[in-house]
Amino acid sequence: KVLLNSQVYELKQSDIDVTVTTTDGRSYKAKYLIMAIPLPLQMKLHYDPPLPPLRNQLIQRTPVGCVIKANVYYKKPFWRAKGFNGFLACRDGQLVLGNVLDDCRDNLPLAAVTVFVFADHAIKMQGLSKEERMKIIAQDLAKAYGCDEGLQPVHYEEKNWLGEQYSGGCYVSTYPPGVLSRYGRTIRKPFNLVYFGGTETATSWPGYMNGAVQAGERAAREVLHALGHISYSSIWKEEPEIKEVPAKPFQLSFIERHPPSFRTIISFIGLSTVGCISATCFLLYRYLYKP
Ligand SMILES: Cc1cc2nc3c(=O)[nH]c(=O)nc-3n(C[C@H](O)[C@H](O)[C@H](O)COP(=O)(O)OP(=O)(O)OC[C@H]3O[C@@H](n4cnc5c(N)ncnc54)[C@H](O)[C@@H]3O)c2cc1C
C-alpha cells in the first residue's frame, strides 16, 4: 500500500516496535522498518533514540548530483534528415548539453529530444528563467547537430532536479573520496529495528533502478530473517555480500611529498640564469682578453 504525500519527519523506536510520524500528524507503528529514502535526506528526520555516531556522520557526507532534465520538442526530427540518431555526449565544457537522446514517440505528433544538463552547467543555469534555459539548450542543439532547425523548438518541458525537496538532486547521492573507506561498513548496518534499502545500499548497480530493486529485496530478506522466517545465509543468497576493501595509501615520490613552491622555482630559474650569464661572461673574458 503506497501512501502519497506522507512525508516522515520523526522515527521513534522502542525495544519492540518502530513508529514513524508524518508531517500531517499521522503515525504508523510496525515491528520493523525499511528506510529507503536517499541517504542525505535521512538527515531531515528526528531520531529517537539518536542515530549511531557513524551513521549520523555518513549521511552528512553523501551529496546528490546536479542535473536538469529537459525535453525539447520540434515539428520534425530534423537530425534524422542529416543521418543522425540524435544521441549526443558532450564533455568539452563548451556546450551545456551533457547527454541527448532521441525521444520521438509514435503516439506523439511532435518530434522530441531528451537533454541532460550536468554538474557545473546545471549550477550556472539556476539563475536563469525556464525560457532562457530553453534558448541556450536550443542554441547548443543547433550547434551540435549543425542545423538551424535546432533554434526553432515548438515546446519545452524541464525538471530542475536540484530543487526537488525529496530527491535532493539527480541522479543519486554520491560518495566523495574517503567516505566509503571510512563509513562503508555503516551503509547497510541495521539501526535496532530499522533496516536500510535504497539504491545507494545496493551491491551492484547502485544509483540505478536495478540497484534499488536489489537493495529492497535484500532489506526485505533481512527483516524476514529478524522475524525468524529465513536463515541468515538466505539474506545474501541472491548476491554475495561485498567484503571490506581496505583503503590503500597512495605511494608518493619524494618530489610529490615535498613539491617546491612557485617562489622557489622562480628563484631557482632566476639564480640559474644569472649564474649561467656570469659564467659565460667570465669565460668570454678569459678567452678574449689575453694580456
Ligand atoms: C532524471 C533521472 C533519470 C534517471 N534515469 C535512470 C535510468 O535511465 N535508469 C536507471 O536505472 N536509473 C535511472 N535513474 C536513477 C533511478 O531513478 C534511481 O536509482 C532510483 O529511483 C532509486 O530508487 P530508490 O527507491 O532508492 O530511491 P527513490 O526513487 O529516490 O525513492 C525514494 C522515495 O523516498 C521518498 N522520500 C524522501 N524523503 C522522504 C520522507 N522524509 N518521508 C517519506 N518519503 C520520503 C521520495 O519522495 C521518493 O519517493 C534516474 C534518476 C533520475 C532522477
Short mmCIF file of C-alpha atoms and ligand atoms in Angstrom, two decimals:
data_model
loop_
_atom_site.label_atom_id
_atom_site.label_comp_id
_atom_site.label_asym_id
_atom_site.label_seq_id
_atom_site.Cartn_x
_atom_site.Cartn_y
_atom_site.Cartn_z
CA LYS A 1 0.00 0.00 0.00
CA VAL A 2 1.62 3.23 -1.11
CA LEU A 3 0.65 6.40 0.73
CA LEU A 4 1.42 9.51 -1.28
CA ASN A 5 2.11 12.92 0.27
CA SER A 6 3.19 11.32 3.52
CA GLN A 7 6.48 12.93 4.50
CA VAL A 8 8.01 11.23 7.51
CA TYR A 9 9.71 13.63 9.89
CA GLU A 10 10.13 11.53 13.02
CA LEU A 11 11.28 7.98 13.70
CA LYS A 12 10.95 6.53 17.21
CA GLN A 13 11.99 3.08 18.33
CA SER A 14 11.20 1.11 21.45
CA ASP A 15 12.57 -2.36 22.19
CA ILE A 16 9.70 -3.96 20.32
CA ASP A 17 8.44 -1.57 17.67
CA VAL A 18 9.11 1.43 15.41
CA THR A 19 6.82 4.43 14.95
CA VAL A 20 7.07 6.96 12.15
CA THR A 21 5.15 10.23 12.15
CA THR A 22 4.31 12.21 9.03
CA THR A 23 4.04 15.98 8.62
CA ASP A 24 0.22 15.79 8.66
CA GLY A 25 0.39 14.30 12.16
CA ARG A 26 -0.41 10.67 11.34
CA SER A 27 1.66 7.91 12.97
CA TYR A 28 2.39 4.36 11.79
CA LYS A 29 3.72 1.59 14.01
CA ALA A 30 5.48 -1.59 12.88
CA LYS A 31 7.70 -4.35 14.21
CA TYR A 32 10.45 -3.44 11.74
CA LEU A 33 11.05 -0.65 9.28
CA ILE A 34 12.94 -0.45 5.98
CA MET A 35 14.32 3.01 5.31
CA ALA A 36 14.69 3.54 1.55
CA ILE A 37 14.96 7.30 1.19
CA PRO A 38 18.14 8.83 -0.26
CA LEU A 39 20.97 8.99 2.29
CA PRO A 40 21.30 12.79 2.71
CA LEU A 41 17.52 13.16 3.05
CA GLN A 42 17.63 10.88 6.09
CA MET A 43 19.05 13.94 7.85
CA LYS A 44 15.61 15.58 7.70
CA LEU A 45 14.24 13.13 10.25
CA HIS A 46 14.37 13.42 14.01
CA TYR A 47 15.51 10.12 15.56
CA ASP A 48 14.66 8.82 19.00
CA PRO A 49 16.96 7.21 20.07
CA PRO A 50 19.55 9.15 18.02
CA LEU A 51 21.28 7.54 15.05
CA PRO A 52 24.52 5.67 15.82
CA PRO A 53 27.52 8.06 15.52
CA LEU A 54 28.93 6.65 12.27
CA ARG A 55 25.55 6.67 10.52
CA ASN A 56 24.98 10.21 11.75
CA GLN A 57 28.28 11.16 10.09
CA LEU A 58 27.77 9.08 6.94
CA ILE A 59 24.52 10.78 5.92
CA GLN A 60 26.20 14.18 6.08
CA ARG A 61 28.79 13.07 3.51
CA THR A 62 26.80 11.83 0.52
CA PRO A 63 25.72 14.76 -1.66
CA VAL A 64 23.29 14.23 -4.52
CA GLY A 65 24.42 15.18 -8.04
CA CYS A 66 23.20 18.17 -10.08
CA VAL A 67 21.18 17.50 -13.22
CA ILE A 68 18.48 19.35 -15.14
CA LYS A 69 16.45 17.10 -17.43
CA ALA A 70 14.63 18.72 -20.36
CA ASN A 71 12.51 17.61 -23.28
CA VAL A 72 12.75 19.83 -26.34
CA TYR A 73 10.02 19.40 -28.96
CA TYR A 74 10.24 20.14 -32.70
CA LYS A 75 7.84 19.84 -35.63
CA LYS A 76 10.13 17.31 -37.33
CA PRO A 77 13.11 15.14 -36.22
CA PHE A 78 15.47 17.33 -38.30
CA TRP A 79 18.56 15.49 -37.00
CA ARG A 80 17.40 12.28 -38.69
CA ALA A 81 17.40 14.06 -42.06
CA LYS A 82 21.15 14.54 -41.54
CA GLY A 83 21.58 10.84 -40.82
CA PHE A 84 21.99 11.31 -37.06
CA ASN A 85 20.30 9.07 -34.50
CA GLY A 86 20.08 12.06 -32.15
CA PHE A 87 22.45 10.79 -29.48
CA LEU A 88 25.00 13.30 -28.17
CA ALA A 89 27.54 13.01 -25.37
CA CYS A 90 29.24 16.39 -24.92
CA ARG A 91 32.12 16.70 -22.48
CA ASP A 92 34.13 19.60 -23.92
CA GLY A 93 32.73 22.10 -21.42
CA GLN A 94 31.62 24.44 -24.23
CA LEU A 95 28.05 23.18 -24.73
CA VAL A 96 25.61 22.94 -21.82
CA LEU A 97 24.38 19.63 -23.23
CA GLY A 98 25.56 16.59 -21.29
CA ASN A 99 23.73 13.68 -22.91
CA VAL A 100 20.99 13.97 -25.51
CA LEU A 101 18.69 11.19 -26.71
CA ASP A 102 16.08 10.96 -29.45
CA ASP A 103 12.70 10.77 -27.69
CA CYS A 104 10.30 10.63 -30.64
CA ARG A 105 7.23 8.51 -29.98
CA ASP A 106 4.73 7.01 -32.40
CA ASN A 107 1.75 8.32 -30.44
CA LEU A 108 3.05 11.93 -30.33
CA PRO A 109 2.61 14.38 -33.22
CA LEU A 110 5.86 16.22 -32.30
CA ALA A 111 9.48 15.11 -32.50
CA ALA A 112 11.50 15.35 -29.29
CA VAL A 113 14.94 15.03 -27.77
CA THR A 114 15.66 14.45 -24.09
CA VAL A 115 18.51 16.60 -22.82
CA PHE A 116 20.50 16.17 -19.60
CA VAL A 117 22.45 19.18 -18.34
CA PHE A 118 25.06 18.10 -15.81
CA ALA A 119 27.07 19.45 -12.90
CA ASP A 120 28.59 22.96 -13.32
CA HIS A 121 26.38 23.77 -16.32
CA ALA A 122 23.29 22.84 -14.27
CA ILE A 123 24.52 25.01 -11.40
CA LYS A 124 25.21 28.00 -13.68
CA MET A 125 21.73 27.72 -15.21
CA GLN A 126 19.98 28.05 -11.85
CA GLY A 127 19.86 31.85 -12.08
CA LEU A 128 18.07 31.73 -15.45
CA SER A 129 14.38 31.55 -16.28
CA LYS A 130 12.91 28.44 -17.94
CA GLU A 131 12.69 30.37 -21.24
CA GLU A 132 16.34 31.41 -21.03
CA ARG A 133 17.39 27.80 -20.36
CA MET A 134 15.34 26.63 -23.35
CA LYS A 135 17.03 29.21 -25.59
CA ILE A 136 20.55 28.15 -24.55
CA ILE A 137 19.75 24.45 -24.92
CA ALA A 138 18.18 25.04 -28.35
CA GLN A 139 21.23 27.03 -29.49
CA ASP A 140 23.53 24.23 -28.40
CA LEU A 141 21.39 21.60 -30.11
CA ALA A 142 21.60 23.64 -33.33
CA LYS A 143 25.40 23.83 -32.96
CA ALA A 144 25.84 20.15 -32.10
CA TYR A 145 23.63 18.86 -34.96
CA GLY A 146 24.85 21.57 -37.32
CA CYS A 147 21.25 22.54 -38.23
CA ASP A 148 19.48 25.87 -37.71
CA GLU A 149 16.23 23.94 -37.18
CA GLY A 150 17.52 23.34 -33.66
CA LEU A 151 16.81 27.02 -32.92
CA GLN A 152 13.06 26.56 -33.53
CA PRO A 153 11.60 24.38 -30.72
CA VAL A 154 7.81 24.41 -30.56
CA HIS A 155 7.50 23.21 -26.97
CA TYR A 156 9.76 22.70 -23.94
CA GLU A 157 9.46 20.81 -20.63
CA GLU A 158 12.07 20.58 -17.92
CA LYS A 159 12.66 19.17 -14.46
CA ASN A 160 15.17 21.03 -12.37
CA TRP A 161 16.16 18.19 -10.05
CA LEU A 162 18.31 20.45 -7.89
CA GLY A 163 15.13 21.93 -6.40
CA GLU A 164 13.43 18.60 -5.59
CA GLN A 165 12.92 18.54 -1.84
CA TYR A 166 12.51 14.77 -1.59
CA SER A 167 15.27 13.75 -4.02
CA GLY A 168 17.85 16.42 -3.22
CA GLY A 169 19.19 16.37 -6.79
CA CYS A 170 19.85 13.86 -9.52
CA TYR A 171 20.67 11.08 -10.28
CA VAL A 172 21.72 9.75 -6.91
CA SER A 173 23.72 10.55 -3.80
CA THR A 174 27.45 10.07 -4.28
CA TYR A 175 30.40 9.01 -2.16
CA PRO A 176 33.24 11.55 -2.36
CA PRO A 177 36.81 10.25 -1.76
CA GLY A 178 37.36 8.82 1.71
CA VAL A 179 33.67 8.23 2.52
CA LEU A 180 33.43 4.57 1.53
CA SER A 181 36.77 3.69 3.13
CA ARG A 182 35.74 5.32 6.43
CA TYR A 183 31.98 4.75 6.55
CA GLY A 184 31.40 1.96 4.00
CA ARG A 185 30.54 -0.64 6.64
CA THR A 186 27.79 1.61 8.02
CA ILE A 187 25.75 1.90 4.81
CA ARG A 188 23.67 -1.29 5.34
CA LYS A 189 24.21 -1.75 9.08
CA PRO A 190 20.78 -2.05 10.77
CA PHE A 191 19.88 0.50 13.44
CA ASN A 192 17.99 -1.56 16.05
CA LEU A 193 14.68 -2.39 14.26
CA VAL A 194 15.44 -0.25 11.20
CA TYR A 195 16.95 -1.80 8.03
CA PHE A 196 18.32 0.09 5.08
CA GLY A 197 17.30 -0.23 1.42
CA GLY A 198 17.53 2.36 -1.36
CA THR A 199 19.73 2.19 -4.43
CA GLU A 200 22.77 3.61 -2.60
CA THR A 201 22.90 0.46 -0.47
CA ALA A 202 22.98 -1.95 -3.42
CA THR A 203 26.00 -4.15 -4.02
CA SER A 204 25.52 -3.98 -7.79
CA TRP A 205 24.07 -1.19 -9.91
CA PRO A 206 23.89 1.33 -7.04
CA GLY A 207 22.40 4.55 -8.40
CA TYR A 208 20.12 2.68 -10.84
CA MET A 209 16.67 1.08 -10.74
CA ASN A 210 18.32 -2.39 -10.71
CA GLY A 211 20.18 -1.41 -7.54
CA ALA A 212 17.01 -0.07 -5.89
CA VAL A 213 15.22 -3.39 -6.52
CA GLN A 214 18.20 -5.48 -5.40
CA ALA A 215 18.59 -3.45 -2.19
CA GLY A 216 14.84 -3.57 -1.45
CA GLU A 217 14.75 -7.36 -1.79
CA ARG A 218 17.86 -7.77 0.39
CA ALA A 219 16.41 -5.46 3.10
CA ALA A 220 13.15 -7.45 2.99
CA ARG A 221 15.13 -10.69 3.49
CA GLU A 222 16.93 -9.08 6.44
CA VAL A 223 13.55 -8.40 8.07
CA LEU A 224 12.35 -11.94 7.25
CA HIS A 225 15.47 -13.23 8.99
CA ALA A 226 14.84 -10.98 12.02
CA LEU A 227 11.29 -12.40 12.18
CA GLY A 228 12.78 -15.91 12.19
CA HIS A 229 11.36 -16.93 8.80
CA ILE A 230 14.64 -17.46 6.90
CA SER A 231 18.25 -18.22 7.80
CA TYR A 232 20.99 -15.59 7.82
CA SER A 233 22.69 -17.21 4.84
CA SER A 234 19.49 -16.71 2.79
CA ILE A 235 19.83 -12.93 3.09
CA TRP A 236 22.78 -12.87 0.74
CA LYS A 237 21.92 -15.90 -1.35
CA GLU A 238 20.98 -13.80 -4.40
CA GLU A 239 24.24 -11.88 -4.40
CA PRO A 240 27.48 -12.16 -2.42
CA GLU A 241 27.90 -9.63 0.35
CA ILE A 242 30.73 -7.27 -0.50
CA LYS A 243 33.73 -7.87 1.69
CA GLU A 244 35.50 -4.90 3.18
CA VAL A 245 38.14 -3.39 0.88
CA PRO A 246 40.86 -1.80 2.99
CA ALA A 247 41.89 1.69 1.95
CA LYS A 248 45.33 1.69 0.36
CA PRO A 249 47.57 4.73 0.87
CA PHE A 250 48.91 6.43 -2.25
CA GLN A 251 52.65 5.85 -2.79
CA LEU A 252 54.11 9.32 -3.23
CA SER A 253 57.60 10.07 -4.54
CA PHE A 254 59.94 12.45 -2.66
CA ILE A 255 59.14 15.32 -5.03
CA GLU A 256 55.36 14.69 -4.65
CA ARG A 257 55.69 14.80 -0.87
CA HIS A 258 57.85 17.95 -0.91
CA PRO A 259 56.83 19.88 -4.00
CA PRO A 260 58.76 23.16 -4.42
CA SER A 261 56.71 26.33 -4.12
CA PHE A 262 56.20 28.64 -7.10
CA ARG A 263 58.51 31.17 -5.43
CA THR A 264 61.28 28.57 -5.05
CA ILE A 265 61.00 27.58 -8.73
CA ILE A 266 61.14 31.24 -9.87
CA SER A 267 64.13 31.93 -7.55
CA PHE A 268 65.87 28.80 -8.87
CA ILE A 269 65.30 29.80 -12.51
CA GLY A 270 66.42 33.39 -11.74
CA LEU A 271 69.57 32.33 -9.92
CA SER A 272 70.47 29.70 -12.57
CA THR A 273 70.02 32.29 -15.33
CA VAL A 274 72.22 34.84 -13.52
CA GLY A 275 74.78 32.06 -12.83
CA CYS A 276 74.87 30.96 -16.49
CA ILE A 277 75.22 34.55 -17.77
CA SER A 278 78.01 35.28 -15.23
CA ALA A 279 79.89 32.06 -16.13
CA THR A 280 79.56 32.81 -19.88
CA CYS A 281 80.83 36.39 -19.36
CA PHE A 282 83.73 35.14 -17.28
CA LEU A 283 84.73 32.52 -19.87
CA LEU A 284 84.43 35.02 -22.72
CA TYR A 285 86.56 37.48 -20.77
CA ARG A 286 89.22 34.83 -20.13
CA TYR A 287 89.15 33.67 -23.75
CA LEU A 288 89.11 37.06 -25.48
CA TYR A 289 91.30 39.03 -23.10
CA LYS A 290 94.78 37.54 -23.14
CA PRO A 291 97.23 40.02 -21.68
C1 LIG B 1 16.15 12.15 -14.08
C2 LIG B 1 16.57 10.78 -13.65
C3 LIG B 1 16.82 9.84 -14.62
C4 LIG B 1 17.21 8.55 -14.25
N1 LIG B 1 17.41 7.62 -15.23
C5 LIG B 1 17.65 6.35 -14.89
C6 LIG B 1 17.74 5.33 -15.88
O1 LIG B 1 17.61 5.58 -17.09
N2 LIG B 1 17.99 4.06 -15.48
C7 LIG B 1 18.12 3.73 -14.16
O2 LIG B 1 18.29 2.55 -13.84
N3 LIG B 1 18.05 4.68 -13.19
C8 LIG B 1 17.81 5.97 -13.53
N4 LIG B 1 17.73 6.94 -12.56
C9 LIG B 1 18.01 6.56 -11.17
C10 LIG B 1 16.83 5.88 -10.52
O3 LIG B 1 15.67 6.69 -10.69
C11 LIG B 1 17.15 5.71 -9.04
O4 LIG B 1 18.32 4.93 -8.89
C12 LIG B 1 16.03 5.00 -8.31
O5 LIG B 1 14.80 5.68 -8.45
C13 LIG B 1 16.37 4.90 -6.84
O6 LIG B 1 15.32 4.26 -6.18
P1 LIG B 1 15.18 4.38 -4.62
O7 LIG B 1 13.95 3.62 -4.26
O8 LIG B 1 16.47 4.01 -3.96
O9 LIG B 1 15.00 5.94 -4.31
P2 LIG B 1 13.95 6.98 -4.87
O10 LIG B 1 13.38 6.54 -6.20
O11 LIG B 1 14.62 8.31 -4.77
O12 LIG B 1 12.76 6.85 -3.82
C14 LIG B 1 12.86 7.44 -2.57
C15 LIG B 1 11.46 7.87 -2.16
O13 LIG B 1 11.52 8.35 -0.82
C16 LIG B 1 10.66 9.45 -0.73
N5 LIG B 1 11.05 10.24 0.43
C17 LIG B 1 12.17 11.00 0.60
N6 LIG B 1 12.16 11.55 1.83
C18 LIG B 1 11.03 11.10 2.45
C19 LIG B 1 10.45 11.31 3.74
N7 LIG B 1 11.03 12.09 4.66
N8 LIG B 1 9.27 10.71 4.04
C20 LIG B 1 8.66 9.91 3.12
N9 LIG B 1 9.14 9.67 1.89
C21 LIG B 1 10.32 10.26 1.56
C22 LIG B 1 10.85 10.19 -2.04
O14 LIG B 1 9.74 11.04 -2.30
C23 LIG B 1 10.93 9.02 -3.02
O15 LIG B 1 9.65 8.66 -3.48
C24 LIG B 1 17.35 8.23 -12.89
C25 LIG B 1 17.12 9.18 -11.90
C26 LIG B 1 16.72 10.44 -12.28
C27 LIG B 1 16.44 11.47 -11.20
#
